[in-house]
mmCIF file of C-alpha atoms in Angstrom:
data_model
loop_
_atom_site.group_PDB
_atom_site.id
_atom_site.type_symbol
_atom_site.label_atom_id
_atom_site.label_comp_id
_atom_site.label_asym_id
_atom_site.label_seq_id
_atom_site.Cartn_x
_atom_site.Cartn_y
_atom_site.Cartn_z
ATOM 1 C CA UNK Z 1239 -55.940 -32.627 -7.579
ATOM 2 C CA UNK Z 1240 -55.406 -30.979 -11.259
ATOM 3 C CA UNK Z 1241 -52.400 -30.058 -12.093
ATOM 4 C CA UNK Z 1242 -52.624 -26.531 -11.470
ATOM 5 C CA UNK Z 1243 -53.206 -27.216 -7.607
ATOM 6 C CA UNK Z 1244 -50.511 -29.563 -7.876
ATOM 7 C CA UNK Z 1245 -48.702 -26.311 -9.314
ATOM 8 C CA UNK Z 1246 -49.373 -23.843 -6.621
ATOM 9 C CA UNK Z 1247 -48.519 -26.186 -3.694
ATOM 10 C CA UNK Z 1248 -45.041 -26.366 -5.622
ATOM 11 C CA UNK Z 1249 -44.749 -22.573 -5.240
ATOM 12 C CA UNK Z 1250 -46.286 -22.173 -1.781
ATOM 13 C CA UNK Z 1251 -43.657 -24.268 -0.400
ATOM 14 C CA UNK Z 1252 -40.789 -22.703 -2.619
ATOM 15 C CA UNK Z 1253 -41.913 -18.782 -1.432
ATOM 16 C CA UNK Z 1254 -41.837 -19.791 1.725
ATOM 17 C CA UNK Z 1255 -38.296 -20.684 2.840
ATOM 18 C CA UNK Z 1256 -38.618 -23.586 5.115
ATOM 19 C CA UNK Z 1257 -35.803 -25.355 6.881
ATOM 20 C CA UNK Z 1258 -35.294 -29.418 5.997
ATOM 21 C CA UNK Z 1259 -38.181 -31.227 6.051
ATOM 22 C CA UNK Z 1260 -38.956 -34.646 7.860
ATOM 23 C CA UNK Z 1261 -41.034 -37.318 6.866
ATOM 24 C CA UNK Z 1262 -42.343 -37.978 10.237
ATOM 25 C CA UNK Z 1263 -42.791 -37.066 13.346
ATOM 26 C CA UNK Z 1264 -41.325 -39.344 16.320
ATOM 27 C CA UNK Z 1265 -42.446 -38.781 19.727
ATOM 28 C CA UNK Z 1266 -42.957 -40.473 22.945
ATOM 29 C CA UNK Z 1267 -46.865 -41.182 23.920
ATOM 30 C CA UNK Z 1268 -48.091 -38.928 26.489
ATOM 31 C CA UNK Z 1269 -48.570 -39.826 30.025
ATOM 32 C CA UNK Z 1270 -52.422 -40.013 30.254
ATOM 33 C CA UNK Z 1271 -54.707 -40.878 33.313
ATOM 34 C CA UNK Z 1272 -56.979 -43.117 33.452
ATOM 35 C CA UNK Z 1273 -59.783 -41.464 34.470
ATOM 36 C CA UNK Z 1274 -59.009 -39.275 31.346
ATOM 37 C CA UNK Z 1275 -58.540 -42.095 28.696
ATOM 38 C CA UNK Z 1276 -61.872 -42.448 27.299
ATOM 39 C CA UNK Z 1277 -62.293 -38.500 26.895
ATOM 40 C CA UNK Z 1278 -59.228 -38.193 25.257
ATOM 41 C CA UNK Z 1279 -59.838 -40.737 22.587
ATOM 42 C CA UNK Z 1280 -63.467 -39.265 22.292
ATOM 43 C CA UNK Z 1281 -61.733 -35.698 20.941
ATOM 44 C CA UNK Z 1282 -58.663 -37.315 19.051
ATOM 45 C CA UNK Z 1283 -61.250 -39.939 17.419
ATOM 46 C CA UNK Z 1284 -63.859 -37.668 15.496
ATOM 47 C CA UNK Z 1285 -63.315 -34.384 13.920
ATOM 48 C CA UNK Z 1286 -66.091 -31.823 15.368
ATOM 49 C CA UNK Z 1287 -67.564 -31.379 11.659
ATOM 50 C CA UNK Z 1288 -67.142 -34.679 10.303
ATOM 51 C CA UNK Z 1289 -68.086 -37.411 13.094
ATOM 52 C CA UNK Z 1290 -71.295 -39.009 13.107
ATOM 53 C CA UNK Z 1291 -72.652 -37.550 16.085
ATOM 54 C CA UNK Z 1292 -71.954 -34.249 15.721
ATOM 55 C CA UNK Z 1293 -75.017 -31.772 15.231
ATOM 56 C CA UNK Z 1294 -74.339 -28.893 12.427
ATOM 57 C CA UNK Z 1295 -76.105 -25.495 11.350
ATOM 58 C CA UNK Z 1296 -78.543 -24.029 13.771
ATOM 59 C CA UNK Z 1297 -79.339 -26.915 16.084
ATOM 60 C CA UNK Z 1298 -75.343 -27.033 16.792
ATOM 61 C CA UNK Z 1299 -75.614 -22.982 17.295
ATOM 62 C CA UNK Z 1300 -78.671 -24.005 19.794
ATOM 63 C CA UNK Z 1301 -77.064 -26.122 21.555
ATOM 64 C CA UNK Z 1302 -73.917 -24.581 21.782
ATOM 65 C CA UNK Z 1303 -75.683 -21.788 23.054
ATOM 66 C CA UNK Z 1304 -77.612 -23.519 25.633
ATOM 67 C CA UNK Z 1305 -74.196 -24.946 27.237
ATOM 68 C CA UNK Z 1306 -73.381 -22.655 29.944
ATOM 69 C CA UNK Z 1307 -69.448 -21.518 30.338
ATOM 70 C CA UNK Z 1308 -67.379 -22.561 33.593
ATOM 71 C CA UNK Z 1309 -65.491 -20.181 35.460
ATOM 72 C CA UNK Z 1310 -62.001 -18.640 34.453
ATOM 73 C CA UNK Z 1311 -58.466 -20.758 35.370
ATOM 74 C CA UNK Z 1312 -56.771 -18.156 34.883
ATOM 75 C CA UNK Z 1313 -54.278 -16.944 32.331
ATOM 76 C CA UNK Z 1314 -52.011 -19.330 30.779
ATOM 77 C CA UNK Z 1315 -48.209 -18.862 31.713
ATOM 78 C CA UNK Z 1316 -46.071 -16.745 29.165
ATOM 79 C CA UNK Z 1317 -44.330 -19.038 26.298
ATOM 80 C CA UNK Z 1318 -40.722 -18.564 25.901
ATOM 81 C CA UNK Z 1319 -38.605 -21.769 25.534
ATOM 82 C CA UNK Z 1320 -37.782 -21.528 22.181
ATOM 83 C CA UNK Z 1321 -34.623 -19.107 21.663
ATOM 84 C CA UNK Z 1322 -35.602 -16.334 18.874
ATOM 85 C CA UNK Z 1323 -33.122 -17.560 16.133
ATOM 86 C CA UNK Z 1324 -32.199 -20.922 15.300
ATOM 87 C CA UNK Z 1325 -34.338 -24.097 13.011
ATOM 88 C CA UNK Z 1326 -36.413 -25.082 15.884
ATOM 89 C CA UNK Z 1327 -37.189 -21.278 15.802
ATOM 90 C CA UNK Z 1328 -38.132 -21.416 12.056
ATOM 91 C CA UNK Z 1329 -40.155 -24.350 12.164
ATOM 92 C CA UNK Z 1330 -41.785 -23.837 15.214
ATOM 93 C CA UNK Z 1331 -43.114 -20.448 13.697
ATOM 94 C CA UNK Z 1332 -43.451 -21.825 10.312
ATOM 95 C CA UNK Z 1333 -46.372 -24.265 11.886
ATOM 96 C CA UNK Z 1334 -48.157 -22.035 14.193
ATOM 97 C CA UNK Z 1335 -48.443 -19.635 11.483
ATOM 98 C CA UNK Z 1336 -50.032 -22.402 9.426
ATOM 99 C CA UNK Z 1337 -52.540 -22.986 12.246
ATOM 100 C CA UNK Z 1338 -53.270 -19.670 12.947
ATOM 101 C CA UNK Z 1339 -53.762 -18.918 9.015
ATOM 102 C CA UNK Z 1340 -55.945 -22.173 8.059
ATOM 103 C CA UNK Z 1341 -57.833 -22.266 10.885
ATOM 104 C CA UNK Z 1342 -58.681 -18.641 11.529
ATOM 105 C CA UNK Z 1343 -57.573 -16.263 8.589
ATOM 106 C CA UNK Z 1344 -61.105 -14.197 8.345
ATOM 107 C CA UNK Z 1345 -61.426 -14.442 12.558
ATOM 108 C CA UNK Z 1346 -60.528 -11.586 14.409
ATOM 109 C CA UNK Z 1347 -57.081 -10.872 15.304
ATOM 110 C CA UNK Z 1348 -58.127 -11.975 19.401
ATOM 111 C CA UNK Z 1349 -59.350 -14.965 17.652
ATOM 112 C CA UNK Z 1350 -56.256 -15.709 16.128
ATOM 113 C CA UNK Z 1351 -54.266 -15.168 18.948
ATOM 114 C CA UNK Z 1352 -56.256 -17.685 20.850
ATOM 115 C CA UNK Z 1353 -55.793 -20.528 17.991
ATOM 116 C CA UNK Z 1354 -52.045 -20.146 18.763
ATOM 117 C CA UNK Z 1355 -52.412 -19.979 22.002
ATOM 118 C CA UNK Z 1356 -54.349 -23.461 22.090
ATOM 119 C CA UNK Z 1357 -51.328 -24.523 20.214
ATOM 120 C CA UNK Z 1358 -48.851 -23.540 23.360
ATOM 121 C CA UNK Z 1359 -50.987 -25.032 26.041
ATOM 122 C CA UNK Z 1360 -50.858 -27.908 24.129
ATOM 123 C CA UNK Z 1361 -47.099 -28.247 23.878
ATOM 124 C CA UNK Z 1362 -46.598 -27.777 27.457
ATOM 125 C CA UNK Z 1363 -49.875 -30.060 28.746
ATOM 126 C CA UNK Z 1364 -49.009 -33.778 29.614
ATOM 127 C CA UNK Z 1365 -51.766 -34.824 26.945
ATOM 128 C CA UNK Z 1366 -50.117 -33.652 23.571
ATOM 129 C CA UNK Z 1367 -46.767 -33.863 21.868
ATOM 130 C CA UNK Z 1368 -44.184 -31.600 23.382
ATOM 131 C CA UNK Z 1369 -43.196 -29.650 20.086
ATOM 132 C CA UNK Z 1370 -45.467 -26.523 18.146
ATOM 133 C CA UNK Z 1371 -45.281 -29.242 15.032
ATOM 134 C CA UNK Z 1372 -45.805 -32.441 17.313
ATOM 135 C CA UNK Z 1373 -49.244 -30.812 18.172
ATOM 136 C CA UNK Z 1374 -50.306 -28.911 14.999
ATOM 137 C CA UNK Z 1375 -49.258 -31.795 12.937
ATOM 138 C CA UNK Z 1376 -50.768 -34.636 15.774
ATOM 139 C CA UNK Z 1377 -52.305 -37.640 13.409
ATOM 140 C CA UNK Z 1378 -51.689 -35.854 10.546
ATOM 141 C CA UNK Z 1379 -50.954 -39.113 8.661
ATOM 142 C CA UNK Z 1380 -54.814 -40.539 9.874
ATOM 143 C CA UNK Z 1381 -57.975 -39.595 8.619
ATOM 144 C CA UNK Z 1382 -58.936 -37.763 11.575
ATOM 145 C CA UNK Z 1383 -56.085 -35.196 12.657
ATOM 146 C CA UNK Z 1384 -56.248 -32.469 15.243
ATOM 147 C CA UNK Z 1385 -55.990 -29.757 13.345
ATOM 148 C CA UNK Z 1386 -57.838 -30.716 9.885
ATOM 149 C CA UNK Z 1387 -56.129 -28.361 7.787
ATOM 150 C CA UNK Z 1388 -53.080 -31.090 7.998
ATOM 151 C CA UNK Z 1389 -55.121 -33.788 6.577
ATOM 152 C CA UNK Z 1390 -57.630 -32.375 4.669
ATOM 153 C CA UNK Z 1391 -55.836 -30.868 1.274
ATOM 154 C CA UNK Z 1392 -56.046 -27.096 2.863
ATOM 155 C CA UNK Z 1393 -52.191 -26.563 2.459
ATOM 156 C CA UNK Z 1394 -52.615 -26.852 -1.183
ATOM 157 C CA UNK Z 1395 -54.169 -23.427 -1.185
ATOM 158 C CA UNK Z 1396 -51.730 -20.704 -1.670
ATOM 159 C CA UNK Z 1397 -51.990 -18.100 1.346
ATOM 160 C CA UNK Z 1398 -52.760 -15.105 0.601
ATOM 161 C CA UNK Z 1399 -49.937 -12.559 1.316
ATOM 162 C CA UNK Z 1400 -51.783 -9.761 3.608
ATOM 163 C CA UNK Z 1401 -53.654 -12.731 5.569
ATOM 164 C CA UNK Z 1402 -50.430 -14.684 5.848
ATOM 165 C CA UNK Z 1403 -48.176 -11.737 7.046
ATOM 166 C CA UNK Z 1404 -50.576 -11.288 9.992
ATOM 167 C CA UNK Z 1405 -50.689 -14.753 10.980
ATOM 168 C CA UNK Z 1406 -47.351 -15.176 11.333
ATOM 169 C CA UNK Z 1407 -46.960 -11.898 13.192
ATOM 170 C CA UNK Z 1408 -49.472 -13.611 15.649
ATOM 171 C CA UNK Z 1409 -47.765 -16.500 15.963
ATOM 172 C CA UNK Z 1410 -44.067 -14.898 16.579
ATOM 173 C CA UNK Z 1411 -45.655 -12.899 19.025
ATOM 174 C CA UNK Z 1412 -46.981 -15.958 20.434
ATOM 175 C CA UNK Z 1413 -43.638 -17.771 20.530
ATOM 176 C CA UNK Z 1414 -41.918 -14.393 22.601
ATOM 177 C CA UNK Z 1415 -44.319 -14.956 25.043
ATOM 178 C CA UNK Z 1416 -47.622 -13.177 24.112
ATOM 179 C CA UNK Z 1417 -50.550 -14.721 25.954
ATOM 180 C CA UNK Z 1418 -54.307 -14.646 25.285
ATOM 181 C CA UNK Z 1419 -55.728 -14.339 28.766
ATOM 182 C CA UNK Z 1420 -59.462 -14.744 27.857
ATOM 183 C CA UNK Z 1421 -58.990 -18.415 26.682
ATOM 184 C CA UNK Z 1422 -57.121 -19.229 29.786
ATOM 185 C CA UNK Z 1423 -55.878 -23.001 29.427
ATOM 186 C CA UNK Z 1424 -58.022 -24.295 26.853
ATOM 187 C CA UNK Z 1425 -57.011 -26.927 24.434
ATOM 188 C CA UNK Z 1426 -59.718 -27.905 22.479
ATOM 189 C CA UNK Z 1427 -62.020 -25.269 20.237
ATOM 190 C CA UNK Z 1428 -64.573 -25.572 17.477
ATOM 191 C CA UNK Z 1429 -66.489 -23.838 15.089
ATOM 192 C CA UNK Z 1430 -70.326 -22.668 16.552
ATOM 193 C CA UNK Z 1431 -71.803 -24.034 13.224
ATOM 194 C CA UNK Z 1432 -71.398 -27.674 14.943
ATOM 195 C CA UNK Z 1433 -71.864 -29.145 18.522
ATOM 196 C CA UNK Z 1434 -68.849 -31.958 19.031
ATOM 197 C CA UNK Z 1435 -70.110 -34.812 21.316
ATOM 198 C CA UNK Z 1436 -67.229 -34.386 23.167
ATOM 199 C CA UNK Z 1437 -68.081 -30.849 24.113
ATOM 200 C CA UNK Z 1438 -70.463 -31.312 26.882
ATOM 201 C CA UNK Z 1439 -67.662 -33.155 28.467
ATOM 202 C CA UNK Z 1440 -65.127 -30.972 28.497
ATOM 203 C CA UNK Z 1441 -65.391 -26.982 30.074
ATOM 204 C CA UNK Z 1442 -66.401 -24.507 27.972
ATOM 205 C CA UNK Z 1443 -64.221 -21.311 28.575
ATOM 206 C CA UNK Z 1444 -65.053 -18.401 25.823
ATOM 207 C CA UNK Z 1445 -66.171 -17.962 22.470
ATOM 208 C CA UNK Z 1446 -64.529 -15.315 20.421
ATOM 209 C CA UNK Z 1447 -65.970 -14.854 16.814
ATOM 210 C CA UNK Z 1448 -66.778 -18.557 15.040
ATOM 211 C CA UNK Z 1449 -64.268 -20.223 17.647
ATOM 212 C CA UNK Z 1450 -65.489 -21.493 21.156
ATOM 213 C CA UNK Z 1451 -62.786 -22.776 23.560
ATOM 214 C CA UNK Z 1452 -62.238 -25.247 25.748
ATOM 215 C CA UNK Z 1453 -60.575 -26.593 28.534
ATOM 216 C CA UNK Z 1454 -59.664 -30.182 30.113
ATOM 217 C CA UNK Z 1455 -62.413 -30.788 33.237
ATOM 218 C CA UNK Z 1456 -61.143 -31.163 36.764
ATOM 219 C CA UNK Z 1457 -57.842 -30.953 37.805
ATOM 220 C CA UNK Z 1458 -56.188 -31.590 34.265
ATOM 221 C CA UNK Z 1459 -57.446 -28.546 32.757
ATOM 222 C CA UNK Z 1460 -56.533 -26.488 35.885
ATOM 223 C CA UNK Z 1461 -52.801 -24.442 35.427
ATOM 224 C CA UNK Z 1462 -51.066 -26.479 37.778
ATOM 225 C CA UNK Z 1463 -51.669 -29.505 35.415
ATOM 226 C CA UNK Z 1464 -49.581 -28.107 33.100
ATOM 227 C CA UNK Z 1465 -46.162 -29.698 33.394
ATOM 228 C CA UNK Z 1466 -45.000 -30.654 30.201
ATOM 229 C CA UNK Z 1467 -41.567 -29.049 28.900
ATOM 230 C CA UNK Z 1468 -40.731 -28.068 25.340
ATOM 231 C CA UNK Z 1469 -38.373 -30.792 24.053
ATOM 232 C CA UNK Z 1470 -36.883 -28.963 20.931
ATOM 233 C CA UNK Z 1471 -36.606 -30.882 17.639
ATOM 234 C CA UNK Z 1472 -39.117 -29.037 15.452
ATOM 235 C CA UNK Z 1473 -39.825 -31.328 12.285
ATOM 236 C CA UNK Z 1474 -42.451 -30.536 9.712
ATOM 237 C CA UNK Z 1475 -44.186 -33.516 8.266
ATOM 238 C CA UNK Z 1476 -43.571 -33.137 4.189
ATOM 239 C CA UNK Z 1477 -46.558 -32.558 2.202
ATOM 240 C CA UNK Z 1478 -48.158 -35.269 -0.186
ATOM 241 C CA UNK Z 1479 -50.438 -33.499 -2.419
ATOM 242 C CA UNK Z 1480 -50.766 -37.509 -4.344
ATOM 243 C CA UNK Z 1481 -52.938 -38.231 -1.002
ATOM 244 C CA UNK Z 1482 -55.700 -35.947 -2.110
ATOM 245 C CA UNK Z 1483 -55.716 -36.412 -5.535
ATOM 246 C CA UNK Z 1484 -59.226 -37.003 -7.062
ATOM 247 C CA UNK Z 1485 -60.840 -40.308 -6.972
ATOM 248 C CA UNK Z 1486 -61.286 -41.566 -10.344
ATOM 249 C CA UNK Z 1487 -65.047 -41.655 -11.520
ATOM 250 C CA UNK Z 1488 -66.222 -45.720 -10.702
ATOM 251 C CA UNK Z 1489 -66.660 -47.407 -14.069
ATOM 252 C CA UNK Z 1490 -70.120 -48.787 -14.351
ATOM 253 C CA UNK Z 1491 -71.025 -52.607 -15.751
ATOM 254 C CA UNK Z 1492 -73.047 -51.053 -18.240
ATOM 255 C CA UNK Z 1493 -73.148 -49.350 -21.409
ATOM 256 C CA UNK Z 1494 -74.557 -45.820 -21.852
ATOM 257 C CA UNK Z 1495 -78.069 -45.806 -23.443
ATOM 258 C CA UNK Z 1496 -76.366 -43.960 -26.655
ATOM 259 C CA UNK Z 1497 -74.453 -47.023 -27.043
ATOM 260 C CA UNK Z 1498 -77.515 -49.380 -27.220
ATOM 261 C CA UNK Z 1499 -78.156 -51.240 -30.452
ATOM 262 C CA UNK Z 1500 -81.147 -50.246 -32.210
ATOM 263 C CA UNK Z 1501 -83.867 -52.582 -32.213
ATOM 264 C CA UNK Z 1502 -86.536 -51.926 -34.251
ATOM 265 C CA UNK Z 1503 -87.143 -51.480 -38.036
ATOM 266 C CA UNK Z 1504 -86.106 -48.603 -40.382
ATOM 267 C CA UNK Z 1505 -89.381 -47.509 -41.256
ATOM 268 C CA UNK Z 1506 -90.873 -48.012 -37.379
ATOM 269 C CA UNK Z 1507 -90.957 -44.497 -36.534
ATOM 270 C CA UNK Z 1508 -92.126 -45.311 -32.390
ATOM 271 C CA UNK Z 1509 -93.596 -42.344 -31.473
ATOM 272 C CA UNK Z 1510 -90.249 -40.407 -32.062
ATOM 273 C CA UNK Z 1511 -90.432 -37.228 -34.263
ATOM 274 C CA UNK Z 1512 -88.249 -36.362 -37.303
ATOM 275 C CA UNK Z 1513 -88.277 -32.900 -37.784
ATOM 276 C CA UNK Z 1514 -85.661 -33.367 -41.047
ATOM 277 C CA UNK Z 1515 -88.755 -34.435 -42.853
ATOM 278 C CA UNK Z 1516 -91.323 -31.676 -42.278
ATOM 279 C CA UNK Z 1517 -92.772 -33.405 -39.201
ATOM 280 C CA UNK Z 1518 -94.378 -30.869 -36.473
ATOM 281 C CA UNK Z 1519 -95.733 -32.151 -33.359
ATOM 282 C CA UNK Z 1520 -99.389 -31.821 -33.034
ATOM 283 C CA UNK Z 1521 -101.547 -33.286 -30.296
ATOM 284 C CA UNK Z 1522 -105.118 -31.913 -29.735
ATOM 285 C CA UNK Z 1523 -107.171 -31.173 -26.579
ATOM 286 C CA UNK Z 1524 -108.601 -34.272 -24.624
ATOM 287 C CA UNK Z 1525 -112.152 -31.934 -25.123
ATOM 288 C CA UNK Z 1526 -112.155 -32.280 -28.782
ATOM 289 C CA UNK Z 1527 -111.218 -35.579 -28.762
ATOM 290 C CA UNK Z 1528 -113.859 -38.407 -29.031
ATOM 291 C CA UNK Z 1529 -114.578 -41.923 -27.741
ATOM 292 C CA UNK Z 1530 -114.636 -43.120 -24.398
ATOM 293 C CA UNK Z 1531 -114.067 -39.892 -22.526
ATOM 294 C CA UNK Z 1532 -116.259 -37.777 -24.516
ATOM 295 C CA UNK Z 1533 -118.605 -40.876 -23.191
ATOM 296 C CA UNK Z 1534 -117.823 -40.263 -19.358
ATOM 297 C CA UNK Z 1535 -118.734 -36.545 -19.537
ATOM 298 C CA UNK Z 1536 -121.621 -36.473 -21.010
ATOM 299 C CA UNK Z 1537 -122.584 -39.572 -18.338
ATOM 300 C CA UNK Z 1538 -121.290 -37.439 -15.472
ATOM 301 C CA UNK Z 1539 -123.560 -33.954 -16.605
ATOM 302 C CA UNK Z 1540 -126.883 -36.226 -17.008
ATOM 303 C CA UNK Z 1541 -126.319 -37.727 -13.684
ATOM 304 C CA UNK Z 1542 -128.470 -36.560 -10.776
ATOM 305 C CA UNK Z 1543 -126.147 -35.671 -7.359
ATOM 306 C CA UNK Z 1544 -125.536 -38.382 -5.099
ATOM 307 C CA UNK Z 1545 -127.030 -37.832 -1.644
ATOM 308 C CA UNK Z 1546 -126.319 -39.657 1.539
ATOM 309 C CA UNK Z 1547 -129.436 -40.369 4.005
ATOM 310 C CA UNK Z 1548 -128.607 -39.660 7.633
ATOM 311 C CA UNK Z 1549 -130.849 -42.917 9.264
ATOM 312 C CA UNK Z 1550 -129.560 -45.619 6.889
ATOM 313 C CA UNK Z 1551 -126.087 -44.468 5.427
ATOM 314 C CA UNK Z 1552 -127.396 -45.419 1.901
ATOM 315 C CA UNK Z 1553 -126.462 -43.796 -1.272
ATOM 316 C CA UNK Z 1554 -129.475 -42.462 -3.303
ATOM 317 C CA UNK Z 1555 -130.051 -41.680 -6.809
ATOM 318 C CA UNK Z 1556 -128.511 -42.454 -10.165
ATOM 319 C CA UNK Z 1557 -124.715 -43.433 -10.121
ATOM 320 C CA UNK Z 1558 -123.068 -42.455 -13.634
#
């Protein structure tokens, strides 16, 4: 990172008053079943755009297209356990405005609500961390984190003001209770530029703009699975702009070709031209030249044509 960057993630976390931050976040593993296990580590395990077996550009928007949607769940239940003043308050709407900016900024505004409201399902589904950080910030100290913007250097781009003031309008309306009915319960999304392998697994709900959504299958996707309660405690993991510093350039084992000796002897000129001395560069035609092609051409117009006889496959006449 130069130090400019460095620079403006200084001031993007001074403008933006932020209560005291944490260095980690500490919360009990979720209650998972089994039948579940496998998929779950399948979507925390690869990012959609980054894992090996994801498909990108138009065979992702193919096969996105060619997965059909499941039917509705139904709305997801209003979000209001966070009292409207107060740190959790501040931090809690500090990170879903993060999500909703980095991940969606140039989506529509019903795109954006659905980001945060993936965030909320989240929080209260048995599968995720039961705080708005615990989920937005989930593995944000691994290479692979749920939201990528946490882990991938994004927060060291200053937010532009206009952008930024919407998001967070989105996400306090979010936090008083606002739902996004067309996404329903989904937890999962990705962009329709790549085709996760864990999306045929999971139930594809709705797209809206670049963003298609996603809910658990079965029963655990279903409202009534929905159990988890909000367990307060907001903490917002502090930012280490050293971790995406540029990697410095490999030395190689060996020396530049500028750097080689010179080998050969002061008057040996080697084909090389010195244009300090009047030289100019003068090569003629291979038709005016003489010897051994001039030679093969005049061979090759003498020669009579080469025929092939149909009964006995031999060649006839006079070969150059």
């Amino acid at each position: 990172m130069t130090t400019a960057a460095f620079a403006a993630t200084v001031l993007w976390h001074h403008d933006q008053p932020q209560p005291a931050i944490q260095a980690k976040i500490v919360e009990a593993a979720p209650a998972i079943p089994r039948q579940y296990l496998a998929l779950v580590q399948m979507t925390e395990q690869a990012a959609p755009a980054a894992e090996g077996g994801a498909l990108e550009g138009d065979r992702a928007r193919e096969e996105n297209q060619r997965l059909g949607f499941s039917g509705a769940t139904g709305a997801a239940k209003p979000f209001r356990a966070i009292a409207a003043a107060g740190e959790d308050h501040d931090r809690a709407l500090q990170c879903l405005t993060q999500a909703v900016y980095y991940e969606a900024a140039r989506e529509p505004e019903s795109g954006q609500r659905a980001v945060a409201q993936v965030v909320l399902n989240r929080v209260r589904h048995p599968a995720f961390a039961k705080t708005v950080c615990g989920v937005v910030y989930q593995r944000f100290d691994a290479s692979v984190c749920q939201f990528s913007f946490v882990c991938d250097g994004s927060l060291a781009r200053r937010p532009l003001p206009d952008l930024w003031s919407r998001a967070k309008r989105i996400a306090a309306d979010a936090l008083t209770g606002r739902v996004e009915k067309e996404v329903g319960t989904a937890t999962h999304y990705h962009a329709d530029y790549v085709f996760p392998r864990w999306a045929p697994h999971l139930a594809k709900l709705a797209q809206i703009g670049a963003h298609i959504f996603y809910r658990w299958p079965g029963g655990w996707g279903m409202p009534g699975a929905f159990t988890g309660r909000y367990a307060g405690g907001e903490h917002i993991p502090a930012f280490d702009p050293s971790r995406f510093a540029r990697a410095a350039e490999p030395a190689i084992d060996y020396p530049p070709v500028a750097a080689l000796p010179e080998r050969r002897a002061a008057n040996d000129v080697g084909g090389r031209m010195d244009p300090t001395k009047g030289w100019k560069l003068s090569i003629p035609d291979p038709q005016a030249s003489g010897g051994a092609l001039s030679d093969m051409l005049a061979r090759q117009q003498k020669a009579a044509p080469v025929t092939l006889a149909a009964d006995d496959h031999h060649l006839q006449g006079v070969q150059p």
